[in-house]
């Protein structure tokens, strides 16, 4: 192939690749789609031009594009942070609002038993023994005793960093059980949401009734904004899978389940990030008993307002109804 024909045939691609490079150099991450395959094609053109002895002008032009592309390709890890910021700013909150029906049901299953039991135990304290035995109850009492040096923890010699790792493992385990068991026609997710709501209500109600309300509520108020919300989202995603199996519509159950799983993936990613944040707050902030109660309540209230505002407002398009 003569050089003139070669240039005429490939010039549109080179111009397109050059434009793609300019967009990437300006920080437009969407331009990274198919960049690797385009880069390989350009390298092939450069190799052909050199092999056939085309003009030095063409070789220098293609080599310049190749070098810029090589530099951009090896800068790809920086796009992880751009992708993460876009996910947190837009995709995650939008995915939660898209599944708002499941989120509302999961919220009722989690919070309603907790609220009712907290109130009921103030009237009838012995209700606590229907859920927790006396030995386990005494452990919670010691953890939130106002005189305890390790607020909220069976800590002994454990450090905050060790507790951070424990909270990550424990909370993510709870959340993924709540999600994964939803595949059994949503029954598992419903059970774990109710169980967690009942357990929290019983413990919170009992500690409030015996006068440990300040130590307990100042401990849980901040990190629970992320932790309890994340577990609720896990239950919502699990119910989504379960009800999809029950009612796949015009699709086969396998096709419907695959689609539902794709829709749940952003929720699972976001839920995991929320649990990491919750574990950090719980290990390094919530357990600090030297801080005044007013400060901890204020920060906790701010956390809840932040979470509510984030999922209500973040990532809204002009056409998305509020």
XYZ file of C-alpha atoms in Angstrom:
322
model
C 0.000 0.000 0.000
C 1.355 3.399 -0.967
C 1.821 5.970 1.780
C -0.812 8.297 0.313
C -3.473 5.581 0.355
C -2.364 4.478 3.836
C -2.749 8.037 5.150
C -6.126 8.587 3.490
C -7.431 5.314 4.901
C -6.254 5.892 8.493
C -6.272 9.689 8.882
C -9.811 9.808 10.409
C -8.738 7.302 13.062
C -5.581 9.255 13.896
C -7.558 12.452 14.268
C -10.110 10.681 16.463
C -7.327 9.212 18.610
C -5.716 12.637 18.941
C -9.037 14.127 20.110
C -9.470 11.265 22.569
C -5.998 11.951 23.969
C -6.756 15.652 24.378
C -9.931 14.837 26.302
C -8.069 12.450 28.587
C -5.301 14.973 29.180
C -7.978 17.472 30.230
C -9.400 14.985 32.746
C -12.474 13.698 30.888
C -12.498 10.121 32.164
C -15.371 8.995 29.880
C -12.925 9.208 26.963
C -11.041 6.200 28.360
C -13.561 3.801 26.853
C -11.874 1.600 24.217
C -8.691 3.643 24.643
C -6.497 0.563 25.082
C -7.710 -1.040 21.848
C -7.280 2.258 19.963
C -3.766 2.579 21.358
C -2.862 -0.914 20.133
C -4.199 -0.065 16.684
C -2.087 3.091 16.550
C 1.032 1.127 17.556
C 0.301 -1.255 14.710
C 0.094 1.662 12.257
C 3.414 3.023 13.530
C 5.062 -0.379 13.086
C 3.705 -0.640 9.533
C 4.956 2.856 8.662
C 8.445 2.032 9.914
C 8.519 -1.366 8.208
C 7.464 0.059 4.854
C 9.842 3.004 5.056
C 7.190 5.729 4.918
C 8.260 9.371 5.283
C 9.950 10.559 8.448
C 7.221 13.183 8.879
C 4.508 10.493 9.156
C 6.621 8.329 11.471
C 7.308 11.267 13.810
C 3.588 12.165 13.831
C 2.520 8.614 14.721
C 5.352 8.224 17.225
C 4.257 11.385 19.010
C 0.709 10.046 19.290
C 2.066 6.732 20.524
C 4.205 8.375 23.239
C 1.299 10.492 24.458
C -0.908 7.424 24.475
C 1.698 5.380 26.337
C 1.978 8.057 28.993
C -1.794 8.233 29.368
C -2.156 4.461 29.504
C 0.279 4.234 32.397
C -1.512 7.022 34.223
C -4.694 4.949 34.261
C -4.617 4.228 38.028
C -5.437 7.878 38.676
C -8.759 7.268 36.954
C -9.719 4.976 39.813
C -10.214 8.029 41.978
C -12.226 9.778 39.283
C -14.408 6.693 38.919
C -14.799 6.425 42.684
C -15.779 10.077 43.030
C -18.343 9.728 40.236
C -19.716 6.573 41.857
C -20.120 8.279 45.234
C -21.419 11.551 43.851
C -23.899 10.133 41.342
C -24.247 6.391 40.851
C -24.636 5.175 44.431
C -27.300 7.650 45.616
C -29.174 7.239 42.332
C -29.214 3.448 42.723
C -30.695 3.809 46.210
C -33.440 6.139 44.989
C -34.181 3.803 42.079
C -34.891 1.000 44.563
C -36.771 3.277 46.977
C -39.675 0.853 47.454
C -37.387 -1.897 48.734
C -35.455 0.636 50.806
C -38.662 1.848 52.465
C -39.787 -1.698 53.298
C -36.332 -2.558 54.661
C -36.329 0.637 56.754
C -39.663 -0.271 58.335
C -38.498 -3.832 59.052
C -35.325 -2.554 60.721
C -36.500 0.525 62.606
C -40.100 -0.207 63.592
C -39.346 -3.195 65.875
C -36.449 -1.268 67.426
C -38.577 1.785 68.242
C -41.487 -0.280 69.573
C -39.270 -2.417 71.801
C -37.327 0.536 73.179
C -40.644 2.024 74.290
C -42.135 -1.268 75.486
C -39.155 -2.118 77.702
C -39.527 1.204 79.518
C -42.981 -0.027 80.534
C -42.224 -3.742 80.971
C -38.478 -4.265 81.592
C -38.701 -8.067 81.763
C -39.465 -8.207 78.028
C -35.724 -8.094 77.449
C -35.353 -11.702 78.652
C -37.501 -12.958 75.786
C -34.625 -12.134 73.438
C -31.392 -12.049 75.484
C -30.328 -14.249 78.394
C -29.043 -12.778 81.648
C -25.379 -13.617 80.936
C -25.358 -11.833 77.577
C -27.256 -8.944 79.080
C -24.657 -8.512 81.822
C -21.946 -8.274 79.151
C -23.771 -5.379 77.482
C -24.254 -3.716 80.852
C -20.506 -3.909 81.552
C -19.698 -2.552 78.090
C -21.830 0.564 78.609
C -21.319 1.032 82.331
C -20.553 4.747 82.898
C -17.527 3.709 84.942
C -16.110 1.533 82.149
C -12.717 2.570 80.756
C -13.477 0.941 77.382
C -16.837 2.323 76.347
C -18.864 0.011 74.133
C -16.216 -2.716 73.884
C -15.161 -5.954 75.450
C -11.745 -4.457 74.803
C -9.325 -5.705 77.472
C -5.947 -4.820 75.863
C -7.223 -4.319 72.312
C -6.177 -1.136 70.533
C -8.427 1.162 68.518
C -6.790 -0.122 65.342
C -7.537 -3.735 66.269
C -11.125 -2.830 67.056
C -11.344 -1.058 63.694
C -10.467 -4.341 61.978
C -12.937 -6.241 64.167
C -15.758 -3.833 63.340
C -15.049 -4.112 59.612
C -15.201 -7.905 59.742
C -18.268 -8.009 61.976
C -20.339 -5.349 60.231
C -19.595 -6.512 56.693
C -20.424 -10.068 57.765
C -23.816 -8.971 59.098
C -24.570 -6.901 56.012
C -23.653 -9.605 53.505
C -25.682 -12.232 55.366
C -28.608 -9.846 55.262
C -28.130 -9.430 51.517
C -27.211 -12.950 50.412
C -30.025 -14.740 52.228
C -32.533 -12.646 50.304
C -32.051 -15.030 47.385
C -34.399 -17.430 49.244
C -37.464 -15.529 48.051
C -36.533 -12.521 50.237
C -37.185 -14.473 53.457
C -33.596 -14.360 54.701
C -33.277 -10.600 54.265
C -36.605 -10.018 55.983
C -35.548 -12.242 58.896
C -32.181 -10.542 59.433
C -33.676 -7.061 59.173
C -36.280 -7.944 61.801
C -33.698 -9.703 63.964
C -31.294 -6.764 63.934
C -34.112 -4.337 64.648
C -35.395 -6.434 67.548
C -31.909 -6.965 68.981
C -31.020 -3.276 68.810
C -34.364 -2.317 70.348
C -33.985 -4.778 73.218
C -30.406 -3.748 74.055
C -31.092 -0.039 73.637
C -34.327 -0.248 75.588
C -32.743 -2.144 78.478
C -29.702 0.112 78.792
C -31.943 3.162 78.681
C -34.226 1.683 81.342
C -31.350 0.989 83.799
C -29.919 4.483 83.399
C -27.067 3.823 80.955
C -28.786 5.855 78.291
C -26.086 8.518 77.981
C -23.179 6.121 77.561
C -25.108 3.922 75.121
C -26.681 6.579 72.929
C -23.587 8.780 72.753
C -21.667 5.686 71.653
C -24.016 4.554 68.864
C -25.447 7.791 67.510
C -22.604 8.762 65.168
C -21.520 5.504 63.541
C -25.055 4.073 63.391
C -25.924 6.653 60.741
C -23.657 4.732 58.366
C -23.771 1.229 59.859
C -27.511 0.757 60.338
C -28.285 2.502 57.055
C -25.843 0.251 55.200
C -27.365 -2.906 56.700
C -30.805 -1.616 55.737
C -29.609 -1.143 52.155
C -28.189 -4.678 52.204
C -31.607 -5.977 53.182
C -33.263 -3.920 50.467
C -30.909 -5.356 47.843
C -31.535 -8.879 49.134
C -35.289 -8.406 48.925
C -34.860 -7.100 45.395
C -33.245 -10.406 44.401
C -35.808 -12.486 46.251
C -38.881 -10.788 44.865
C -37.381 -10.870 41.380
C -37.289 -14.662 41.641
C -40.882 -14.685 42.832
C -42.083 -12.399 40.058
C -39.715 -12.367 37.063
C -42.303 -10.893 34.712
C -41.952 -11.733 31.018
C -38.313 -12.815 31.440
C -37.002 -16.144 32.601
C -36.019 -16.286 36.272
C -32.349 -16.548 35.317
C -32.501 -13.449 33.105
C -34.476 -11.499 35.696
C -32.036 -12.484 38.438
C -29.017 -11.392 36.371
C -30.618 -8.009 35.737
C -31.533 -7.573 39.406
C -27.993 -8.519 40.443
C -26.538 -5.868 38.106
C -28.845 -3.281 39.654
C -27.789 -4.327 43.169
C -24.027 -4.163 42.559
C -23.767 -0.365 43.108
C -25.676 -0.773 46.366
C -23.263 -3.456 47.570
C -20.207 -1.362 46.683
C -21.640 1.707 48.389
C -22.793 -0.305 51.388
C -19.248 -1.605 51.875
C -17.821 1.925 51.801
C -20.403 3.032 54.366
C -19.450 0.156 56.666
C -15.779 1.110 56.436
C -16.690 4.657 57.457
C -18.865 3.334 60.292
C -16.065 1.077 61.565
C -13.619 3.989 61.573
C -16.018 6.227 63.511
C -16.896 3.452 65.954
C -13.265 2.593 66.697
C -11.763 6.076 66.913
C -14.650 8.380 67.873
C -17.580 6.554 69.447
C -15.443 4.825 72.094
C -13.898 8.069 73.347
C -15.629 8.568 76.715
C -13.711 11.771 77.471
C -15.793 13.849 75.063
C -18.818 15.753 76.425
C -22.184 14.185 75.676
C -23.381 17.360 73.948
C -20.493 17.145 71.487
C -21.157 13.493 70.676
C -24.892 14.065 70.282
C -24.242 17.064 68.031
C -21.786 15.176 65.842
C -24.137 12.183 65.729
C -27.060 14.346 64.662
C -24.865 15.933 61.980
C -23.943 12.454 60.689
C -27.592 11.466 60.361
C -28.458 14.731 58.593
C -25.498 14.228 56.258
C -26.588 10.685 55.342
C -30.216 11.726 54.778
C -29.224 14.753 52.689
C -26.747 12.698 50.664
C -29.247 10.038 49.613
C -31.981 12.600 49.063
C -30.062 15.162 47.024
C -26.779 13.773 45.677
C -26.545 12.863 42.001
C -29.927 14.218 41.006
C -30.367 14.961 37.326
C -32.520 17.794 36.084
C -35.200 15.322 35.045
C -35.229 13.267 38.252
C -38.268 13.940 40.414
C -37.675 14.695 44.083
